[in-house]
Short mmCIF file of C-alpha atoms in Angstrom, two decimals:
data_model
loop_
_atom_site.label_atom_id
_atom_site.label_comp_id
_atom_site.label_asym_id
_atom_site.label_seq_id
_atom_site.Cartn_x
_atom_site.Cartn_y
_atom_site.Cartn_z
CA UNK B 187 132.35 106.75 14.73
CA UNK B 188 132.05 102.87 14.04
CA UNK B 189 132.57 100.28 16.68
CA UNK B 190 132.53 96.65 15.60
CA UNK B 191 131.61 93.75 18.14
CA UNK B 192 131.29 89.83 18.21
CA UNK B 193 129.40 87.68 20.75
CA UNK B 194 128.63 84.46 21.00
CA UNK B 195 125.60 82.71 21.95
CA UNK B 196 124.74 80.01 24.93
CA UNK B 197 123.01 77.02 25.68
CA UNK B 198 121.28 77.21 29.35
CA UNK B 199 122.10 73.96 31.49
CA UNK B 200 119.66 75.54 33.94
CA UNK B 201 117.00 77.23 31.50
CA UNK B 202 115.50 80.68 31.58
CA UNK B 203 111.97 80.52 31.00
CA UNK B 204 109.44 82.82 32.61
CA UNK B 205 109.88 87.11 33.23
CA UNK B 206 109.15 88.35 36.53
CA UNK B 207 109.36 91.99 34.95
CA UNK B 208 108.62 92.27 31.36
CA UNK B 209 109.44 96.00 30.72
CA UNK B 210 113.17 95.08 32.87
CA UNK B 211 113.72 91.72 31.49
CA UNK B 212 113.90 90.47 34.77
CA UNK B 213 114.20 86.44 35.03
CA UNK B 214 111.42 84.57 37.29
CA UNK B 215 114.55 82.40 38.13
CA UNK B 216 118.42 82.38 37.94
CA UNK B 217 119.78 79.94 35.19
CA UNK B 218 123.28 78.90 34.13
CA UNK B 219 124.40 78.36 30.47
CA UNK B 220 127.82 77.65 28.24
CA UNK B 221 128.70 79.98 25.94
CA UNK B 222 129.48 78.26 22.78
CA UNK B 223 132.61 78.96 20.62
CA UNK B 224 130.53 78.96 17.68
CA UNK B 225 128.06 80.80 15.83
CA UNK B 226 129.26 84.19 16.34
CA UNK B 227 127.44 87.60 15.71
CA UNK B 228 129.25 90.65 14.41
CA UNK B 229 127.74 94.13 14.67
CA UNK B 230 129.02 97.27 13.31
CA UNK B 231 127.50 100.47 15.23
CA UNK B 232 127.91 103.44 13.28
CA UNK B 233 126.80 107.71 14.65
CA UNK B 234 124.71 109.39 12.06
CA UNK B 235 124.95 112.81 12.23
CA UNK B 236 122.55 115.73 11.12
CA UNK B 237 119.43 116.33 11.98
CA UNK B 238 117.53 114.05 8.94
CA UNK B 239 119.60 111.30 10.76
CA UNK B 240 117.58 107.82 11.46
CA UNK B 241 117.79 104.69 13.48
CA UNK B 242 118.45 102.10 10.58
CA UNK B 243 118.99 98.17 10.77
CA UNK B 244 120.61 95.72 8.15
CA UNK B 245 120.76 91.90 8.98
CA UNK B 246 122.87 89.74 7.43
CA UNK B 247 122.78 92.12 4.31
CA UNK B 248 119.24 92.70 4.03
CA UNK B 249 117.45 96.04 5.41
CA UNK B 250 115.55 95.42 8.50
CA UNK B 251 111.97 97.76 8.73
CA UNK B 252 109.95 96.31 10.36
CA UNK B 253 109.40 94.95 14.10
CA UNK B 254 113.48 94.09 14.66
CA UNK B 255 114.32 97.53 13.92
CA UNK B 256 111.58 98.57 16.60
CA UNK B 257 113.20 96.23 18.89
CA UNK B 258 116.50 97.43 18.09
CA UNK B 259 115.42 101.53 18.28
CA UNK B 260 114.23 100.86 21.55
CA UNK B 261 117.37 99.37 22.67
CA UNK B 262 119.68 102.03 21.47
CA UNK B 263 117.39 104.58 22.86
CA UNK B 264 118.29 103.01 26.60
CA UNK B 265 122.04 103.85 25.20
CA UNK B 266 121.56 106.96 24.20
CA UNK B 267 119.59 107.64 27.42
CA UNK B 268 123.06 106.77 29.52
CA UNK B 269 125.06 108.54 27.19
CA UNK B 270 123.17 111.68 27.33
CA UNK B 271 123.02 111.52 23.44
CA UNK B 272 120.88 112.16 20.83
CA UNK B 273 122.29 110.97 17.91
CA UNK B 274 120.80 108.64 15.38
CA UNK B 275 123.00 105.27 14.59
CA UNK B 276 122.97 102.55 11.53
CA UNK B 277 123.66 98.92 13.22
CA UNK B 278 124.34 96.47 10.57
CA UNK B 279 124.98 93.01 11.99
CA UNK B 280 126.08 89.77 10.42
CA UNK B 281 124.62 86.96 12.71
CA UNK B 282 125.46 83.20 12.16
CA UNK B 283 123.39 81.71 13.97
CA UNK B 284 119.84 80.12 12.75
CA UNK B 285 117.38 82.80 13.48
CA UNK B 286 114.62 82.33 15.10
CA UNK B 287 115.06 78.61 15.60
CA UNK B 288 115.91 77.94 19.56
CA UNK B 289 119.42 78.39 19.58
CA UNK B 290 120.08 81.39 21.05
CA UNK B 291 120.45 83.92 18.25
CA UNK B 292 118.65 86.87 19.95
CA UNK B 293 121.91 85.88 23.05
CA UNK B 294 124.33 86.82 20.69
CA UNK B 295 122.62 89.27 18.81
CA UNK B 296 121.78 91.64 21.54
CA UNK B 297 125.19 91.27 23.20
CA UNK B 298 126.91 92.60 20.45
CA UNK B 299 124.77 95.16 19.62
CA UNK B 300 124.88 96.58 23.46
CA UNK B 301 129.24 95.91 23.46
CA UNK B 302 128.94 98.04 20.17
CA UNK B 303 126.68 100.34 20.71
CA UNK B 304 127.63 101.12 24.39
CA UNK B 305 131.59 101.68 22.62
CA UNK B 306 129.92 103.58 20.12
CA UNK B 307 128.19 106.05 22.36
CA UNK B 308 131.25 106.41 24.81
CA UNK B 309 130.24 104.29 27.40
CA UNK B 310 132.68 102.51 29.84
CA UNK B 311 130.93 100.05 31.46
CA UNK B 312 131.83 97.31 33.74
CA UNK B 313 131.48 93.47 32.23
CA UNK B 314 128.24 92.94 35.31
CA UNK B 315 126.69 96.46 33.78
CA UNK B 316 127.29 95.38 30.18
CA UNK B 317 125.75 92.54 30.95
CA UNK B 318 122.51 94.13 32.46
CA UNK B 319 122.21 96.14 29.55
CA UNK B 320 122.12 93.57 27.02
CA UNK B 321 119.53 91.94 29.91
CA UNK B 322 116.89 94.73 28.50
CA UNK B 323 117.43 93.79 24.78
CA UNK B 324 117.07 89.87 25.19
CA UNK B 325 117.46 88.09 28.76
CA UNK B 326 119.46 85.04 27.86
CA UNK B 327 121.59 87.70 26.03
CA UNK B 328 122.91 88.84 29.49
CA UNK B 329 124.60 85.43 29.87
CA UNK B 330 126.69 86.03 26.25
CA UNK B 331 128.83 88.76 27.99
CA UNK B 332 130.86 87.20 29.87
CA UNK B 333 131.26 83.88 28.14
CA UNK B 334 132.39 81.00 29.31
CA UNK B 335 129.98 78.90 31.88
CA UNK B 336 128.17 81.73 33.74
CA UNK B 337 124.80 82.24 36.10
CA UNK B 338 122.47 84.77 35.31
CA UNK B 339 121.37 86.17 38.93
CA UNK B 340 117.52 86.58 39.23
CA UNK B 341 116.78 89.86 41.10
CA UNK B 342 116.06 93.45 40.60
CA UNK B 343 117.23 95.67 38.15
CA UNK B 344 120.50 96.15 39.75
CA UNK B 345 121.09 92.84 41.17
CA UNK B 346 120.15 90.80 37.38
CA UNK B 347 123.41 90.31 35.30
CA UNK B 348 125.45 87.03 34.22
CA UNK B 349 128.58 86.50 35.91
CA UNK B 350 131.39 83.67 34.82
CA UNK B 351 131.63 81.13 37.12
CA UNK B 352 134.20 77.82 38.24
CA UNK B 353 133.17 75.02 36.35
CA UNK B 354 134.69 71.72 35.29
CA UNK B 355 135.91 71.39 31.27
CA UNK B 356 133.23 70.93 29.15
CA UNK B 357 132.38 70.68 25.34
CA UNK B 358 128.52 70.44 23.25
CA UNK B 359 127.09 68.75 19.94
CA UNK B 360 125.08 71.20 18.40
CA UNK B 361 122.62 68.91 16.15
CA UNK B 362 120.53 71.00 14.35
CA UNK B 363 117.13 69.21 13.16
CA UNK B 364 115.50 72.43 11.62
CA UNK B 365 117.09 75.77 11.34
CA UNK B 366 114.27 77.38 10.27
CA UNK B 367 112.40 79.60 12.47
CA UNK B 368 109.77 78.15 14.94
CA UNK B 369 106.16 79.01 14.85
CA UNK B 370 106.03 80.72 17.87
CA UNK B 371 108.66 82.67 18.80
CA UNK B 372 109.67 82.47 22.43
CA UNK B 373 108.21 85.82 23.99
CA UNK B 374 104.95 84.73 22.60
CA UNK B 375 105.48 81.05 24.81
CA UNK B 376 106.56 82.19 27.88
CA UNK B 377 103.53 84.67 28.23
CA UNK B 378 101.14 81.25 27.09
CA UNK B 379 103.00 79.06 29.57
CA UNK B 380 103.05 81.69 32.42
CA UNK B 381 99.49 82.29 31.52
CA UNK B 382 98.06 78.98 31.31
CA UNK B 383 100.44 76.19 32.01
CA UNK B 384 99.11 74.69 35.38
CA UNK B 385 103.25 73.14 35.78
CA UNK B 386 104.51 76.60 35.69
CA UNK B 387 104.67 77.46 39.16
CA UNK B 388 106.18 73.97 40.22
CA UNK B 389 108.56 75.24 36.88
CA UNK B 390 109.86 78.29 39.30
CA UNK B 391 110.04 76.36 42.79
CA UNK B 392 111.99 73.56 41.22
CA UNK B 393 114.39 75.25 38.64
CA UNK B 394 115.26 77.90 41.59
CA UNK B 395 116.79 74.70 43.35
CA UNK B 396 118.44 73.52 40.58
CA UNK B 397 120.34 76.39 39.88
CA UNK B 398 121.86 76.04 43.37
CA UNK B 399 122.54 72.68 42.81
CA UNK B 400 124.04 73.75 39.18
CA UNK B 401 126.28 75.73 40.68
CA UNK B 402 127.53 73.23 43.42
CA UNK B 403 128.17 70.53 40.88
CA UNK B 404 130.07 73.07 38.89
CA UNK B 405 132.27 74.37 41.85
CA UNK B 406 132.96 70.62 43.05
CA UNK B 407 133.90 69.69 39.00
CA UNK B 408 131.32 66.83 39.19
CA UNK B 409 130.75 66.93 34.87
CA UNK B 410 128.41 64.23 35.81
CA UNK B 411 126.03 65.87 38.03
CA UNK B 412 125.61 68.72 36.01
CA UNK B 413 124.67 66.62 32.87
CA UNK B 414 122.69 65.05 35.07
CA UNK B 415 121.06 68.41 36.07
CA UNK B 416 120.99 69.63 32.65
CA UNK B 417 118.97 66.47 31.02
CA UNK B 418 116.43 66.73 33.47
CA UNK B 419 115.64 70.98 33.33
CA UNK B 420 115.73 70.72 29.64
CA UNK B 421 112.87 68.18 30.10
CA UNK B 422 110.99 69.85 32.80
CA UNK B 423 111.36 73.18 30.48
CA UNK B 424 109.77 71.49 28.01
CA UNK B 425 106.47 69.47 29.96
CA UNK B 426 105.79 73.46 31.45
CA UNK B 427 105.62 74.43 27.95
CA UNK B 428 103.55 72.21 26.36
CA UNK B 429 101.38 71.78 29.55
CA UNK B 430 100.15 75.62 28.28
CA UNK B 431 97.24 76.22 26.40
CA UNK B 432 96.71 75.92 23.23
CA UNK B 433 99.51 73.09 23.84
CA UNK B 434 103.30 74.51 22.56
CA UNK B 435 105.45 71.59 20.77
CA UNK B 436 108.86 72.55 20.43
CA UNK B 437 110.32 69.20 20.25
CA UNK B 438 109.34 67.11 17.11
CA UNK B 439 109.89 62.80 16.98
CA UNK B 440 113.70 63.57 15.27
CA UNK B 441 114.51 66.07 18.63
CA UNK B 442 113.60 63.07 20.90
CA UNK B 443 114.86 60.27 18.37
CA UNK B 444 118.37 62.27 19.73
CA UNK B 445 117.91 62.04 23.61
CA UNK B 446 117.13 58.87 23.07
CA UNK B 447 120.41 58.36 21.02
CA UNK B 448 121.97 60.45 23.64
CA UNK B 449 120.61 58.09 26.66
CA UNK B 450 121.81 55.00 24.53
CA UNK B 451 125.56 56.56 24.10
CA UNK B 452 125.53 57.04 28.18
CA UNK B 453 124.54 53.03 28.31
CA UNK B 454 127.09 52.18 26.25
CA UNK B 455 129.86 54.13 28.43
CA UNK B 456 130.41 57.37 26.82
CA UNK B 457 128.89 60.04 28.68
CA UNK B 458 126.71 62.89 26.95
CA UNK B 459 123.44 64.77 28.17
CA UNK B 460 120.82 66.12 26.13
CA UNK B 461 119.06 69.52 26.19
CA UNK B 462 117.06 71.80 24.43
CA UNK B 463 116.28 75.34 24.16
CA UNK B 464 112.36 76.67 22.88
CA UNK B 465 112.88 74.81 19.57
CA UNK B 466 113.41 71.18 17.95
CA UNK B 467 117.52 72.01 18.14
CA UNK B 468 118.74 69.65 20.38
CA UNK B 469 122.49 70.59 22.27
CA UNK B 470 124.40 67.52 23.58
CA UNK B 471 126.66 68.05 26.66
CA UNK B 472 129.87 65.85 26.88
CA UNK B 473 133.41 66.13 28.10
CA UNK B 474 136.11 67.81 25.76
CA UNK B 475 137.72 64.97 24.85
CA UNK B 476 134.67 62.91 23.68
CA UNK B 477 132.96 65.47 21.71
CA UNK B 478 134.44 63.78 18.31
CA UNK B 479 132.93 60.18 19.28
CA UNK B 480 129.58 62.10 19.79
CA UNK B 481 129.44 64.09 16.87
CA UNK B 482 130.45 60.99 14.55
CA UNK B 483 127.48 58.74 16.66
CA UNK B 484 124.65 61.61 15.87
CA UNK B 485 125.98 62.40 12.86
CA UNK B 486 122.71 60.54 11.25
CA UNK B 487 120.15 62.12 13.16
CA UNK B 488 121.16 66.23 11.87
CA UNK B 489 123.31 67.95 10.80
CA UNK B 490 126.48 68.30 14.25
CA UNK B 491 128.60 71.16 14.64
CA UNK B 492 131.22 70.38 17.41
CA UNK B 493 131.96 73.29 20.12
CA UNK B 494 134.05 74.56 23.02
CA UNK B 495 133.74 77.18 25.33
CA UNK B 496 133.14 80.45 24.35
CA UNK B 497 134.78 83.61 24.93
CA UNK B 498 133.06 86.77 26.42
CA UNK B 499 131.61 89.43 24.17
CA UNK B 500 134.04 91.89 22.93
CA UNK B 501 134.90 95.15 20.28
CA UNK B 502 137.01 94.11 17.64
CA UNK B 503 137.25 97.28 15.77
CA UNK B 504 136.43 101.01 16.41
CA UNK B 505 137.25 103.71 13.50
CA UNK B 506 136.55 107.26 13.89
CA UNK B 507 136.94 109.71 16.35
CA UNK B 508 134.00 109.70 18.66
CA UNK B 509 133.33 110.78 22.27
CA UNK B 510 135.81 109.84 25.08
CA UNK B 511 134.44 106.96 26.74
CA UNK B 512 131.88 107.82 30.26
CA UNK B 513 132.69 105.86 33.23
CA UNK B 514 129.01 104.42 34.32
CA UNK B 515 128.42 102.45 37.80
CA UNK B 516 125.10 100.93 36.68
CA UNK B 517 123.37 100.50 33.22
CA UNK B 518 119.68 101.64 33.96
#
């Protein structure tokens, strides 16, 4: 049995930074994102059978054996453990998306390897418990299930998934500055900036208001306000992490030399917000119909990719005759 899945990965206008559960991937905070139409990630999710049969992982044609294929074997063992299986399965996934270099790879990655693997194993779940599994693989990958512009509900384990919600048209300037992978990966930062930064609790007090704000700005249509909101998390993201120590930089002079492109554009009357993720990527928010102008004006600063809304995570394939797919209330 083979089962074949694509995501897509988001950009957070309200950020997620900070677990108030590690082992359940629950969020400090709610945040909203975009899912981008961009930048997909396909993964293939294939039953070994027999009782030699192992967990294996190839990425992007290479074999994975080392910590991702932990990461990955731990994830499929929270499948199996709903499925009442045992079986073994190969994932092989093609992922598009810079690794590793703050723009949301692990999103997409780990929502098409729990749409997959959940197929795979015979699950039936519900978008909201799809999207609380993938929560326990990667938490912004709980917002890549449903796609579109969604909010990730903070909560407990039952209450934490990603639903899509009203929002007013919107497109993003992707304008990548360095797509290799950062220094510090972004588990490793949130623990420092929980840990040390002395901004971090002002972090969860203000960014749980602005996700209620986010989400009134998006129900009324007002694009402005939420660039508005967006500009100013992405910043107040970034002073909580670099307030920890040893200091974290994410953004270098070329990721600022673009909000301050970004600020000049809105001067000049076209309107576009800036925001970043835990690397020197920087994502610029504008109305569908602009997105051209933008690109062409930041063309000089990195290399732009120009994208629309993206669509929720889905199977695009299944071969083979496996199980008959379990009706499940709640992904645990």
């Amino acid at each position: 049995m083979t089962t074949t899945a694509v995501a897509h990965p988001n950009i957070a206008l309200v950020k997620y930074w900070g677990k108030a559960d590690a082992d359940l991937a629950l969020p400090a905070t709610g945040s909203v994102s975009m899912g981008l139409d961009v930048f997909p990630t396909t993964t293939s999710v294939t039953l070994q059978s027999g009782q030699e049969a192992r967990d294996a992982f190839v990425l992007n044609g290479r074999v994975v054996d080392d910590g991702p294929l932990t990461r990955v074997e731990r994830f499929l063992d929270l499948v199996r453990q709903l499925a009442g299986s045992d079986a073994r399965a190969s994932v092989e996934s093609t992922n598009t998306v810079p690794t590793g270099a703050g723009l949301a790879s692990s999103a997409s990655g780990f929502a098409a390897l729990a749409t997959a693997a959940a197929a795979a194993y015979g699950l039936d779940l519900s978008e909201r418990d799809l999207s609380r599994l993938a929560r326990r693989g990667s938490g912004s990958a709980t917002r890549s299930i449903p796609g579109g512009v969604s909010v990730w509900h903070a909560g407990d384990d039952q209450g934490s998934f990603a639903e899509t919600i009203p929002a007013p048209p919107m497109a993003m300037v992707v304008v990548t500055i360095n797509s290799g992978p950062k220094e510090i990966g972004s588990r490793e930062a949130m623990r420092r900036t929980i840990a040390t930064s002395p901004f971090y609790p002002a972090w969860v007090t203000s960014t749980t208001t602005t996700v209620t704000d986010m989400l009134d700005a998006c129900a009324a249509g007002d694009f402005t306000r939420v660039g508005e909101l967006t500009e100013s998390n992405a910043l107040r993201m970034h002073a909580t992490i670099e307030g920890s120590f040893p200091p974290i930089r994410y953004l270098t002079a070329r990721s600022v030399a673009v909000f301050d492109a970004v600020a000049e554009l809105r001067a000049s009357g076209l309107e576009a917000y800036a925001t970043a993720d835990a690397g020197p990527n920087v994502v610029v928010l504008t109305k569908p119909e602009d997105r051209g102008a933008v690109a062409s004006a930041l063309g000089h600063l990195g290399d732009v990719i120009e994208s629309g809304t993206g669509p929720a995570a889905r199977v695009v394939r299944s071969e083979g005759t496996g199980s008959q797919p379990v009706q499940k209330e709640t992904a645990e």
